[in-house]
PDB file of C-alpha atoms in Angstrom:
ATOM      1  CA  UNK A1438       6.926  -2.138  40.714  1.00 22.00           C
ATOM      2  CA  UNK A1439       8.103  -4.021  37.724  1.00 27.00           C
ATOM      3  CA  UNK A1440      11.964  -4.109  39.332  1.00 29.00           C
ATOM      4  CA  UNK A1441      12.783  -7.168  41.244  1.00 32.00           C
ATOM      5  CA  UNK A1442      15.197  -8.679  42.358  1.00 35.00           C
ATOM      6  CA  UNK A1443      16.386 -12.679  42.301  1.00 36.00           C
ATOM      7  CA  UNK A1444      18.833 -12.934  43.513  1.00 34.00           C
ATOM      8  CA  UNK A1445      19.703 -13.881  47.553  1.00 31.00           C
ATOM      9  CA  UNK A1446      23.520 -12.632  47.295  1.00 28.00           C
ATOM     10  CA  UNK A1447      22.946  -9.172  47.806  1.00 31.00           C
ATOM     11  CA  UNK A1448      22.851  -6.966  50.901  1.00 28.00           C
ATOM     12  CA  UNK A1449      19.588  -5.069  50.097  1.00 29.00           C
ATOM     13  CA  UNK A1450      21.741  -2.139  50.115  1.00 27.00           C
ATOM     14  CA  UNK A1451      20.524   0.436  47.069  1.00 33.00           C
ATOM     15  CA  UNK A1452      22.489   3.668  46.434  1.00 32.00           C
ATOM     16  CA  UNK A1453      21.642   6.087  44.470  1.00 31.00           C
ATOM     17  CA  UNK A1454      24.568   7.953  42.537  1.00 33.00           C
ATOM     18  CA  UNK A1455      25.009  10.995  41.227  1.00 32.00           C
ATOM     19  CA  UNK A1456      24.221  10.333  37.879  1.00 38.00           C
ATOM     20  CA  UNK A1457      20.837   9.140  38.453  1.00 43.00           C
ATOM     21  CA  UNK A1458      21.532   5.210  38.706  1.00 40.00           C
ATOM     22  CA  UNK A1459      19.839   3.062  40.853  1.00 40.00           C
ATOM     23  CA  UNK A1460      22.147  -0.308  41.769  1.00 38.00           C
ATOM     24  CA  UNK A1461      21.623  -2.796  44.015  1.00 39.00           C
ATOM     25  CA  UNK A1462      25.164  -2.981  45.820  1.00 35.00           C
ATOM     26  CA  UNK A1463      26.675  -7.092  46.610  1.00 38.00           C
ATOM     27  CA  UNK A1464      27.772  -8.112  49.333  1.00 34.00           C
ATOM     28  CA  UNK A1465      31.376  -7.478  49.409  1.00 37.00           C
ATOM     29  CA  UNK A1466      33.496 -10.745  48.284  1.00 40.00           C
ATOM     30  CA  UNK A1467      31.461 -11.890  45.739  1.00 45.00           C
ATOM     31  CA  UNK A1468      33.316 -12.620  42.294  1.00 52.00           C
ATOM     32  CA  UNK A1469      32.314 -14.459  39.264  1.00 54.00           C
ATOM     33  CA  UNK A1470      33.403 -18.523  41.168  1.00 59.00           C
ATOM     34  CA  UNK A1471      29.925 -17.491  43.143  1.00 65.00           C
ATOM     35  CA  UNK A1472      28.227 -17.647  40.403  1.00 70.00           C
ATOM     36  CA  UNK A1473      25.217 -19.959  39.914  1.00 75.00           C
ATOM     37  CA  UNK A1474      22.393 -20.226  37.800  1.00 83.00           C
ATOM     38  CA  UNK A1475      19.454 -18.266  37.655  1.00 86.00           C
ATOM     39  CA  UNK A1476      20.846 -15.526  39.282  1.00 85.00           C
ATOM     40  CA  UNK A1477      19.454 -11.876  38.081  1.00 88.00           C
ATOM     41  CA  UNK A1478      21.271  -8.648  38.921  1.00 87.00           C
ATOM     42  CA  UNK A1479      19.088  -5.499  37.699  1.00 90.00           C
ATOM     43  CA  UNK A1480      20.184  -1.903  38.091  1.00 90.00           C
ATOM     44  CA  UNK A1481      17.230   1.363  36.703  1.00 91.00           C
ATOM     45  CA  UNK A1482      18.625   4.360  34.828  1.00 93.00           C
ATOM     46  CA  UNK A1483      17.334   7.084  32.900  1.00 94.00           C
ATOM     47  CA  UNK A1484      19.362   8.440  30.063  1.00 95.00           C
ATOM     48  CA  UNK A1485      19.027  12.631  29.291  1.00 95.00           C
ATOM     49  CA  UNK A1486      20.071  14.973  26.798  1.00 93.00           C
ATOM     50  CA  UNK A1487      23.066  15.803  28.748  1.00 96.00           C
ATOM     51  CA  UNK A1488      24.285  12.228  28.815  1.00 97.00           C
ATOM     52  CA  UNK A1489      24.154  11.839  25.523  1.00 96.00           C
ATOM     53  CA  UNK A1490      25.918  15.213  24.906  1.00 96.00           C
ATOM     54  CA  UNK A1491      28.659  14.264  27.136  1.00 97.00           C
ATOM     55  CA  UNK A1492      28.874  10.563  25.818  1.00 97.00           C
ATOM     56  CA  UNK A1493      29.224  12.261  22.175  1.00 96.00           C
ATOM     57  CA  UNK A1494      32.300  14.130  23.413  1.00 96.00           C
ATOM     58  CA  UNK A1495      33.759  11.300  24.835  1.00 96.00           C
ATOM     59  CA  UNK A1496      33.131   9.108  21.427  1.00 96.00           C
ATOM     60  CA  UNK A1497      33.204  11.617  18.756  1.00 96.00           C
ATOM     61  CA  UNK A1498      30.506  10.163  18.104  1.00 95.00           C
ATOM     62  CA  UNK A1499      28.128  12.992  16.679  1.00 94.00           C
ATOM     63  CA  UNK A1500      25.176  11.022  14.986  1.00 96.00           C
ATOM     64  CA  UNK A1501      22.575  13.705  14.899  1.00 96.00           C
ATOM     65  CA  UNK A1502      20.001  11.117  15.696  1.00 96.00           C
ATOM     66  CA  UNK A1503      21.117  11.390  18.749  1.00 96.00           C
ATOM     67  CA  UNK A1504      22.207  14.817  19.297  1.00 95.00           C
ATOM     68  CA  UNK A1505      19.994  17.117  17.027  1.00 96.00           C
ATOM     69  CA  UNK A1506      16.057  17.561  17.966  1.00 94.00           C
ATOM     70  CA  UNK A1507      15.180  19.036  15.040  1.00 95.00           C
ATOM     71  CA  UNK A1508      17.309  16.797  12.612  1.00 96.00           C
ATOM     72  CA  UNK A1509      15.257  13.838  14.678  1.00 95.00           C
ATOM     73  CA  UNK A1510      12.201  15.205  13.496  1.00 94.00           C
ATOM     74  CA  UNK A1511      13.120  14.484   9.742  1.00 96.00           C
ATOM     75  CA  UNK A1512      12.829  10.834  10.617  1.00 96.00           C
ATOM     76  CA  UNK A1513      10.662   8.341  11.578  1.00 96.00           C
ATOM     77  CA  UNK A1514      11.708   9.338  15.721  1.00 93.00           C
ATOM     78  CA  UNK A1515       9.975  11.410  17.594  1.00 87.00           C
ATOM     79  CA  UNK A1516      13.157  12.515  19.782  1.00 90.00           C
ATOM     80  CA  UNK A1517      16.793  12.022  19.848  1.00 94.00           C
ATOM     81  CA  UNK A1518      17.708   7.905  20.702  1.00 96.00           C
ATOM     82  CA  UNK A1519      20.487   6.492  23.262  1.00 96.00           C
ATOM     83  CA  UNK A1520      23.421   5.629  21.724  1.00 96.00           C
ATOM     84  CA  UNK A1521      23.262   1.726  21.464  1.00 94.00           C
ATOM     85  CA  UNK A1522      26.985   1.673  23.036  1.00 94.00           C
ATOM     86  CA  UNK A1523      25.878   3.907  25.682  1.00 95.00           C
ATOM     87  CA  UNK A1524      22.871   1.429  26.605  1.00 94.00           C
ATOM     88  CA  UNK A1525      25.043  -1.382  26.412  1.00 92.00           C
ATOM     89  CA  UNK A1526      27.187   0.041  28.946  1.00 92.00           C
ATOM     90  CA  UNK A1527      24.890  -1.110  31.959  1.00 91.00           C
ATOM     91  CA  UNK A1528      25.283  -4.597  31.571  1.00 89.00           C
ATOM     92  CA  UNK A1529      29.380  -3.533  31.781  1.00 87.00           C
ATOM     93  CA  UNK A1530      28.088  -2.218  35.313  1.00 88.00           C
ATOM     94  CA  UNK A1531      26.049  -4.555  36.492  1.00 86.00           C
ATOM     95  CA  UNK A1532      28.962  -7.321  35.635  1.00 82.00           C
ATOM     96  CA  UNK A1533      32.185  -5.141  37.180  1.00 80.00           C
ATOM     97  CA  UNK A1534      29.778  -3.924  40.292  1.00 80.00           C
ATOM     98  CA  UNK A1535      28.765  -7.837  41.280  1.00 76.00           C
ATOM     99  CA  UNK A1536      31.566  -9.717  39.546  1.00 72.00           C
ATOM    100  CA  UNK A1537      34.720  -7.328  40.346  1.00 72.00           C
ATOM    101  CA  UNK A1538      37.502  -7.843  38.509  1.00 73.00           C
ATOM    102  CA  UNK A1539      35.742 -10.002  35.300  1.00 74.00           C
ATOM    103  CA  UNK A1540      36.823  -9.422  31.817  1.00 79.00           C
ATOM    104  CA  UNK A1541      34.574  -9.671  29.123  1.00 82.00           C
ATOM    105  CA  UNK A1542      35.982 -12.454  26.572  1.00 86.00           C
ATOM    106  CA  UNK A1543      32.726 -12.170  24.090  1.00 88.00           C
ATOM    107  CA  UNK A1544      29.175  -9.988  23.527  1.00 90.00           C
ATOM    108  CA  UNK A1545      26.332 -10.753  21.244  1.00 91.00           C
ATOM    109  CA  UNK A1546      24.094  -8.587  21.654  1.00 91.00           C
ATOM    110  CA  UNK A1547      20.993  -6.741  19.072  1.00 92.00           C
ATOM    111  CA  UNK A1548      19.026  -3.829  19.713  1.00 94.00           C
ATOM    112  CA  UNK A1549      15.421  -4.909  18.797  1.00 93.00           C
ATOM    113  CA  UNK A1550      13.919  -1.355  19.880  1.00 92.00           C
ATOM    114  CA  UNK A1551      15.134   2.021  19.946  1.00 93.00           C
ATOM    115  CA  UNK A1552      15.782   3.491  23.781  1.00 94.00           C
ATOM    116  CA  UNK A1553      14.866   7.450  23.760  1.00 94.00           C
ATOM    117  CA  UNK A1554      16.071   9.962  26.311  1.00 92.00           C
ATOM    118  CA  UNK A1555      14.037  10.495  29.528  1.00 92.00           C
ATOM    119  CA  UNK A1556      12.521   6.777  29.134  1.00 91.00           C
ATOM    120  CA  UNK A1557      13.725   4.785  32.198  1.00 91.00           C
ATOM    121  CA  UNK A1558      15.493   1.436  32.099  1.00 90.00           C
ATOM    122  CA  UNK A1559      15.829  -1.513  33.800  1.00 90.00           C
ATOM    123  CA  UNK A1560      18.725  -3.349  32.919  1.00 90.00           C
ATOM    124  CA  UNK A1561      19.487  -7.368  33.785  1.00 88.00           C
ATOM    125  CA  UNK A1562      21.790  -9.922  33.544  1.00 86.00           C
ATOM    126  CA  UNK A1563      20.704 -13.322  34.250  1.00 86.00           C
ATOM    127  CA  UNK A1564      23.518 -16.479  34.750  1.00 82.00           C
ATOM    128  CA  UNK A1565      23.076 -19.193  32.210  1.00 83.00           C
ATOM    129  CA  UNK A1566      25.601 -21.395  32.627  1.00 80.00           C
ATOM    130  CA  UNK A1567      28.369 -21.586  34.639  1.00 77.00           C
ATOM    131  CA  UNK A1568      31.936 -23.285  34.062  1.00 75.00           C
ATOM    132  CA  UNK A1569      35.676 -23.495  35.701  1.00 66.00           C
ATOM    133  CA  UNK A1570      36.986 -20.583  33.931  1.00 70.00           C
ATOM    134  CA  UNK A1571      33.715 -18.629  32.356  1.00 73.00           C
ATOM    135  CA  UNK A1572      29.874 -18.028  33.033  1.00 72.00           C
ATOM    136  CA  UNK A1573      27.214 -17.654  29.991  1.00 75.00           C
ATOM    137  CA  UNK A1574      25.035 -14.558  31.203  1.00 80.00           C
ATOM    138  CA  UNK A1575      22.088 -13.411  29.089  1.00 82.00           C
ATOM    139  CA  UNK A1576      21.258  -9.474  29.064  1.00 79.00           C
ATOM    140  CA  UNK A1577      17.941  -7.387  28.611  1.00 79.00           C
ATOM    141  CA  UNK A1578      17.809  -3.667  28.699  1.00 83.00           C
ATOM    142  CA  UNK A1579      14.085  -2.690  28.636  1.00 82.00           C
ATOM    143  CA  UNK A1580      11.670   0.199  29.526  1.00 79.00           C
ATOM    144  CA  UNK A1581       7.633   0.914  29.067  1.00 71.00           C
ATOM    145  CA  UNK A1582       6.582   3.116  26.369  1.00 65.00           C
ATOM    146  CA  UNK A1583       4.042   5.552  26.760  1.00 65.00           C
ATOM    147  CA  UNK A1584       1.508   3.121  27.117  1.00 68.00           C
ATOM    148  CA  UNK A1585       2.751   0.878  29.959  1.00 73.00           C
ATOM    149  CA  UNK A1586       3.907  -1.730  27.085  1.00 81.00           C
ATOM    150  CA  UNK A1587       7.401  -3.652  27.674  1.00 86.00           C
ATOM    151  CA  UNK A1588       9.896  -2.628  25.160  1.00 90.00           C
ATOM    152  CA  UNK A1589      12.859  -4.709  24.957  1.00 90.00           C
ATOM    153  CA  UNK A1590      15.915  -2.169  23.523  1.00 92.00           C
ATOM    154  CA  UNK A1591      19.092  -4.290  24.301  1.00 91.00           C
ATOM    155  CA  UNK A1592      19.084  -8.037  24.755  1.00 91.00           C
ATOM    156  CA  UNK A1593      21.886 -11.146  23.617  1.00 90.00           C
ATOM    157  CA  UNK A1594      24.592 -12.459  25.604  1.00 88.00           C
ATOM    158  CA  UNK A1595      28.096 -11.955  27.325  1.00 87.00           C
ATOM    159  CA  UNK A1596      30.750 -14.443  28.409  1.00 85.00           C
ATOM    160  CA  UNK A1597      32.453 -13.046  31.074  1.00 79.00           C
ATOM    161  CA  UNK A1598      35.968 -14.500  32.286  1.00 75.00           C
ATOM    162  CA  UNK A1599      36.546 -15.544  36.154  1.00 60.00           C
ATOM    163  CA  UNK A1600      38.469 -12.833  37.553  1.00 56.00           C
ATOM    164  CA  UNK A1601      42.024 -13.843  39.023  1.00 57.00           C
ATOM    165  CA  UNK A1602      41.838 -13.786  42.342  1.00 54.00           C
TER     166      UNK A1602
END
């Protein structure tokens, strides 16, 4: 299994919700001072037509790249691609599910890949650096094409804020 996990701070505890995401739970108490470096929190997800659907409504955002099968078949994709935003959101909750309470204070991130629907993801953080008030945590977002291959579709980093506690 190419999931794993690196982390000693969580409870083993996986739950799988409604919408199809996998996440390992923490164990309750842990916020962003417990921190340390190295650490890797990963959560799996598989993005389908009807997410992206009901992601558009929520944005407005109605790209037909991402929307429109047959529009997607004018260009150089073979079906409609994840929304970039959309992807990006599972580093948001990996950070709020094992850091409650951080704020985000800055993102660099790049999308080196396109993500299509149906293709499953395993998304990571991993902690960088660690100071008083912030952490530097770097972030991948990656699947396996059709032929087993590693595709990287989301990576950079995020400087979280400590939470107040």
């Amino acid at each position: 299994m190419w999931l794993s996990s690196k982390t000693g701070l969580r409870c083993g505890l996986t739950t799988a919700l409604r919408s199809g995401l996998s996440l390992d739970l923490p164990c309750s108490g842990f916020y962003l001072r417990s921190l340390h470096v190295g650490q890797v929190f990963s959560l799996t997800r598989t993005f389908s037509e009807q997410d992206l659907v009901q992601f558009s409504v929520l944005t407005g955002d109605s790209n037909p790249l991402h929307l429109d099968q047959d529009f997607v078949k004018t260009t150089v994709y073979s079906r409609p691609l994840v929304h970039g935003v959309l992807v990006n959101g599972l580093i948001s909750a990996l950070l709020g599910s094992n850091a409650p309470g951080c704020i985000l204070l800055k993102q660099e991130i790049r999308f080196p890949a396109p993500l299509f629907t149906n293709e499953p993801v395993l998304a990571q953080v991993q902690v960088q650096r660690v100071r008083l008030s912030t952490a530097l945590v770097s972030v991948r977002v990656q699947t396996k094409d059709q032929t087993e291959n590693l595709k990287v579709v989301l990576e950079g980093t995020v400087t979280p804020e400590k939470p107040s506690s």
